[in-house]
Amino acid sequence: MNDKAYVITGPTSGFGRRTALELAEHGTVVLVGRDAAKLDAVRERVEGSGGEAVTVVCDLSDLTSVRRAAAQVIELGLPITGVLNNAGIFPNRPGTNALGWDIAYGTNHIGPFVFTETLVPHLEDGTQVVFVVSAVEDPERRPATMSGFRGARYISAEASARGEWEPGGSKLPGGDAYATTKQCNLATVLAFARETPRLRFNAIEPGFAPGTNLGRDANLFLRLLSKYVLSALAPLVKYWTNPGTAARVITRILTDESDASGIYYDEKGRPMRGSTQVHDPAFNARVVAETRALLATVPA
């Protein structure tokens, strides 16, 4: 048995899958995802290369599933060294989860938030917890605004659960929901880093990755173009990446043994700044407090 273990959500496709394979060279990987068959395929790939892997089925949009999965991870009793909150969606049409909450908010923010908070008391000092976020939360980020994003549109946790965003946002279907939920991820990292200094909480903007499964709702032509043409060219384009490149950067951060915490890394693994709003301690503390208050309304 390895003396280190890494938990990763969304490990069955894109750079989540590539990162799981990279991390398997450093310890046991705990693969957390929705599809048991796909999880088993990644586990078999890891084991075929001499690594160790465990699978845990989890639907991050479903609060009951998230809590059950976190409990299963704890029961494994593995020496967890790192946790990667990688899974996310970019739905281009409105939808809700079992609680009637906005599907992007439930999956991208509530799921990872609850998963992490449940694990925290059981993590050893120094454990690295990394969230995959996105620079589209920053209204001053030029590549994002050129793509049609208008930054995060946070009003409150309750409004986010209802799928309501600050007026004047993006015309991209799902754009405001995605940008806002990714800002909530980054706010969580910055607030958690202050609250729990015995652990390390960091975030990474992996770059625009046309080869990932994030755009699963796009039409067939765009999905094939992204996977087989744009992904190969991505490392040559500023702010872009592909699964292999992103996996190496994420693995480097997760296996970093420095005390760095509360750091937001770019696609090259260099510290970067997010929006002015998200770096305001009062704002990111409010996001976390309101999330906890919202969750308190749901029976355990």
Coordinates of C-alpha atoms in Angstrom, one line a residue:
M1 CA 0.0 0.0 0.0
N2 CA 1.2 3.5 -0.9
D3 CA 2.0 5.9 2.0
K4 CA 0.1 8.7 0.1
A5 CA -3.3 8.9 -1.4
Y6 CA -4.9 11.5 -3.7
V7 CA -8.7 12.1 -4.0
I8 CA -9.9 13.4 -7.4
T9 CA -13.4 14.2 -8.6
G10 CA -14.3 14.0 -12.2
P11 CA -11.4 11.6 -13.1
T12 CA -13.1 9.8 -16.1
S13 CA -12.4 12.4 -18.9
G14 CA -10.4 15.4 -19.9
F15 CA -7.6 16.6 -17.7
G16 CA -9.3 15.0 -14.7
R17 CA -8.5 11.6 -16.2
R18 CA -5.0 12.6 -17.2
T19 CA -4.3 14.1 -13.8
A20 CA -5.5 10.8 -12.1
L21 CA -3.0 8.9 -14.2
E22 CA -0.2 11.3 -13.3
L23 CA -1.1 11.2 -9.6
A24 CA -1.0 7.4 -9.6
E25 CA 2.7 7.7 -10.0
H26 CA 2.8 9.4 -6.6
G27 CA 0.3 7.3 -4.6
T28 CA -3.0 5.6 -4.4
V29 CA -5.7 7.5 -6.3
V30 CA -9.3 7.6 -5.1
L31 CA -11.5 8.1 -8.2
V32 CA -14.7 9.9 -7.4
G33 CA -17.3 10.2 -10.2
R34 CA -20.8 9.5 -11.4
D35 CA -20.3 6.6 -13.8
A36 CA -19.2 3.3 -12.2
A37 CA -18.2 1.8 -15.5
K38 CA -16.1 4.7 -16.5
L39 CA -14.5 4.8 -13.0
D40 CA -13.6 1.1 -13.3
A41 CA -12.0 1.8 -16.7
V42 CA -9.7 4.4 -15.2
R43 CA -9.0 2.2 -12.2
E44 CA -8.0 -0.7 -14.5
R45 CA -5.8 1.6 -16.5
V46 CA -4.0 2.7 -13.3
E47 CA -3.7 -0.8 -12.1
G48 CA -2.4 -1.9 -15.5
S49 CA 0.5 0.5 -15.1
G50 CA 1.3 -0.8 -11.6
G51 CA -0.6 1.8 -9.6
E52 CA -3.3 1.6 -7.0
A53 CA -6.8 3.0 -7.4
V54 CA -10.1 2.9 -5.6
T55 CA -13.4 4.1 -7.0
V56 CA -16.3 5.9 -5.2
V57 CA -19.5 6.7 -7.1
C58 CA -20.7 10.2 -6.5
D59 CA -23.1 12.6 -8.3
L60 CA -21.9 16.1 -7.2
S61 CA -25.3 17.6 -8.1
D62 CA -27.0 15.4 -5.4
L63 CA -26.3 16.4 -1.8
T64 CA -27.1 13.0 -0.4
S65 CA -24.8 11.3 -2.9
V66 CA -22.0 13.8 -2.0
R67 CA -22.3 13.2 1.7
R68 CA -22.4 9.4 1.2
A69 CA -19.3 9.5 -1.1
A70 CA -17.3 11.7 1.4
A71 CA -18.2 9.2 4.2
Q72 CA -17.0 6.3 2.0
V73 CA -13.7 8.1 1.3
I74 CA -13.2 8.6 5.1
E75 CA -14.0 5.0 5.8
L76 CA -11.2 3.9 3.4
G77 CA -8.7 5.1 6.0
L78 CA -6.1 6.0 3.4
P79 CA -3.3 8.5 4.1
I80 CA -4.8 11.3 2.1
T81 CA -2.2 13.8 1.0
G82 CA -4.2 15.7 -1.6
V83 CA -7.7 16.4 -2.7
L84 CA -8.6 17.7 -6.2
N85 CA -12.0 19.2 -6.7
N86 CA -11.9 19.0 -10.5
A87 CA -15.5 18.0 -11.6
G88 CA -17.7 20.7 -13.1
I89 CA -20.3 21.4 -15.7
F90 CA -21.2 24.2 -18.1
P91 CA -24.8 23.5 -18.9
N92 CA -26.2 25.7 -21.8
R93 CA -29.7 25.4 -20.7
P94 CA -31.5 25.9 -17.3
G95 CA -31.9 22.9 -15.0
T96 CA -32.3 21.9 -11.4
N97 CA -31.1 19.2 -9.0
A98 CA -33.2 17.1 -6.7
L99 CA -33.6 20.1 -4.3
G100 CA -34.8 22.3 -7.1
W101 CA -31.6 24.3 -7.0
D102 CA -29.8 25.6 -10.1
I103 CA -27.9 22.6 -11.6
A104 CA -24.7 24.6 -12.2
Y105 CA -24.7 26.0 -8.7
G106 CA -25.5 22.6 -7.2
T107 CA -22.8 20.8 -9.1
N108 CA -20.0 23.3 -9.4
H109 CA -20.2 24.9 -5.9
I110 CA -22.5 23.1 -3.4
G111 CA -21.2 19.6 -4.3
P112 CA -17.4 20.4 -3.9
F113 CA -18.1 22.6 -0.9
V114 CA -19.9 19.9 1.0
F115 CA -17.5 17.2 -0.1
T116 CA -14.5 19.2 1.2
E117 CA -16.1 20.4 4.4
T118 CA -17.0 16.8 5.2
L119 CA -13.4 15.6 4.6
V120 CA -11.6 18.5 6.4
P121 CA -11.8 17.2 10.0
H122 CA -10.3 13.9 8.8
L123 CA -7.4 15.3 6.8
E124 CA -3.9 15.3 8.2
D125 CA -2.1 18.6 8.8
G126 CA -0.5 19.9 5.6
T127 CA -2.9 18.1 3.2
Q128 CA -3.2 19.9 -0.1
V129 CA -6.8 20.8 -1.2
V130 CA -7.0 22.2 -4.7
F131 CA -10.1 23.5 -6.6
V132 CA -10.2 23.8 -10.4
V133 CA -11.6 27.3 -11.0
S134 CA -12.0 29.6 -14.0
A135 CA -10.8 33.1 -14.8
V136 CA -14.2 33.9 -16.4
E137 CA -15.3 35.0 -12.9
D138 CA -13.2 38.2 -13.4
P139 CA -15.0 40.9 -15.4
E140 CA -11.7 42.5 -16.2
R141 CA -10.2 39.4 -17.8
R142 CA -9.9 40.3 -21.4
P143 CA -9.9 36.8 -23.0
A144 CA -13.1 36.0 -21.0
T145 CA -14.9 39.2 -22.0
M146 CA -13.9 38.7 -25.6
S147 CA -15.6 35.3 -25.4
G148 CA -18.8 36.9 -24.1
F149 CA -18.5 36.4 -20.4
R150 CA -19.2 39.4 -18.1
G151 CA -17.7 38.1 -14.9
A152 CA -19.4 36.5 -11.9
R153 CA -22.9 37.8 -11.1
Y154 CA -23.3 36.8 -7.4
I155 CA -26.3 38.1 -5.5
S156 CA -26.6 35.7 -2.6
A157 CA -26.5 31.9 -2.0
E158 CA -30.3 31.7 -2.0
A159 CA -30.5 33.7 -5.3
S160 CA -27.8 31.4 -6.8
A161 CA -29.8 28.3 -5.8
R162 CA -32.8 29.9 -7.6
G163 CA -30.6 30.4 -10.7
E164 CA -30.8 34.2 -10.3
W165 CA -27.7 36.3 -11.2
E166 CA -26.9 40.0 -11.0
P167 CA -28.5 41.8 -14.1
G168 CA -26.5 43.0 -17.0
G169 CA -24.5 39.8 -17.5
S170 CA -23.5 37.5 -20.3
K171 CA -25.7 36.6 -23.3
L172 CA -23.9 33.2 -23.4
P173 CA -26.4 30.5 -22.4
G174 CA -25.2 29.4 -18.9
G175 CA -22.4 31.9 -18.9
D176 CA -23.4 33.8 -15.7
A177 CA -24.1 30.6 -13.9
Y178 CA -20.7 29.1 -14.8
A179 CA -18.8 32.3 -14.0
T180 CA -20.6 32.8 -10.7
T181 CA -20.2 29.2 -9.5
K182 CA -16.5 29.3 -10.4
Q183 CA -16.1 32.5 -8.4
C184 CA -17.8 30.7 -5.4
N185 CA -15.1 28.0 -5.7
L186 CA -12.3 30.6 -5.6
A187 CA -14.0 32.4 -2.7
T188 CA -14.2 29.1 -0.9
V189 CA -10.5 28.5 -1.3
L190 CA -9.5 32.0 -0.1
A191 CA -11.8 31.8 3.0
F192 CA -10.9 28.2 3.9
A193 CA -7.2 29.0 3.7
R194 CA -7.8 31.6 6.4
E195 CA -10.1 29.5 8.5
T196 CA -8.0 26.3 8.5
P197 CA -4.3 27.2 8.3
R198 CA -3.3 23.6 9.3
L199 CA -4.3 22.6 5.7
R200 CA -3.4 24.1 2.4
F201 CA -6.2 25.4 0.1
N202 CA -5.2 26.5 -3.4
A203 CA -6.9 27.0 -6.7
I204 CA -5.9 26.7 -10.3
E205 CA -7.2 28.3 -13.6
P206 CA -6.0 25.5 -15.9
G207 CA -6.6 27.5 -19.1
F208 CA -9.2 27.1 -21.8
A209 CA -9.1 23.4 -22.7
P210 CA -11.1 22.6 -25.9
G211 CA -10.4 18.9 -25.4
T212 CA -12.2 18.5 -22.2
N213 CA -15.7 17.2 -21.6
L214 CA -16.9 20.5 -20.2
G215 CA -18.6 21.4 -23.4
R216 CA -20.5 18.1 -23.6
D217 CA -23.7 20.0 -24.4
A218 CA -22.2 21.6 -27.6
N219 CA -23.2 20.2 -31.0
L220 CA -21.3 17.2 -32.5
F221 CA -19.3 19.3 -35.0
L222 CA -18.0 21.6 -32.2
R223 CA -17.2 18.7 -30.0
L224 CA -15.2 16.9 -32.7
L225 CA -13.4 20.1 -33.7
S226 CA -12.5 20.8 -30.1
K227 CA -11.3 17.3 -29.4
Y228 CA -9.3 16.5 -32.5
V229 CA -8.1 19.9 -33.8
L230 CA -8.1 22.7 -31.2
S231 CA -6.8 20.6 -28.4
A232 CA -3.6 19.7 -30.2
L233 CA -3.0 23.4 -30.9
A234 CA -3.9 24.6 -27.5
P235 CA -0.4 24.7 -25.9
L236 CA 0.6 27.2 -28.7
V237 CA -2.1 29.6 -27.7
K238 CA -1.9 32.0 -24.8
Y239 CA -4.3 31.1 -21.9
W240 CA -5.1 27.7 -23.6
T241 CA -4.1 24.2 -22.6
N242 CA -4.8 20.6 -23.2
P243 CA -5.4 17.7 -20.8
G244 CA -1.8 16.5 -20.8
T245 CA -0.3 19.9 -20.1
A246 CA -3.0 20.8 -17.5
A247 CA -2.5 17.4 -15.7
R248 CA 1.2 18.0 -15.3
V249 CA 0.7 21.5 -13.8
I250 CA -2.1 20.3 -11.4
T251 CA 0.0 17.3 -10.3
R252 CA 2.9 19.6 -9.6
I253 CA 0.7 21.8 -7.3
L254 CA -0.9 18.8 -5.6
T255 CA 2.4 17.2 -4.8
D256 CA 4.1 20.5 -3.8
E257 CA 5.3 20.2 -0.2
S258 CA 5.7 23.9 0.5
D259 CA 3.4 25.7 3.0
A260 CA 1.8 27.8 0.3
S261 CA -1.9 28.3 0.9
G262 CA -4.6 30.6 -0.5
I263 CA -2.7 30.8 -3.8
Y264 CA -4.5 31.1 -7.1
Y265 CA -2.4 29.6 -9.9
D266 CA -2.6 30.2 -13.7
E267 CA -2.3 27.6 -16.5
K268 CA 1.5 27.6 -16.2
G269 CA 1.4 27.1 -12.4
R270 CA 2.3 30.7 -11.6
P271 CA 0.5 32.8 -9.0
M272 CA -2.2 35.1 -10.5
R273 CA -4.9 37.4 -9.4
G274 CA -8.7 36.9 -9.7
S275 CA -11.3 39.6 -9.6
T276 CA -11.1 42.4 -7.1
Q277 CA -14.4 41.2 -5.6
V278 CA -13.3 37.6 -4.9
H279 CA -10.1 38.8 -3.2
D280 CA -12.1 41.0 -0.8
P281 CA -12.0 39.0 2.5
A282 CA -15.5 40.3 3.5
F283 CA -16.9 39.0 0.2
N284 CA -15.3 35.6 0.2
A285 CA -16.3 35.1 3.8
R286 CA -19.9 36.1 3.0
V287 CA -20.0 33.5 0.2
V288 CA -18.9 30.8 2.6
A289 CA -21.2 31.9 5.4
E290 CA -24.2 32.1 3.1
T291 CA -23.5 28.7 1.6
R292 CA -23.4 27.2 5.1
A293 CA -26.7 29.0 6.0
L294 CA -28.3 27.6 2.9
L295 CA -27.1 24.1 3.6
A296 CA -28.5 24.4 7.1
T297 CA -32.0 24.5 5.6
V298 CA -31.5 21.0 4.2
P299 CA -32.1 18.0 6.5
A300 CA -28.9 16.0 7.0

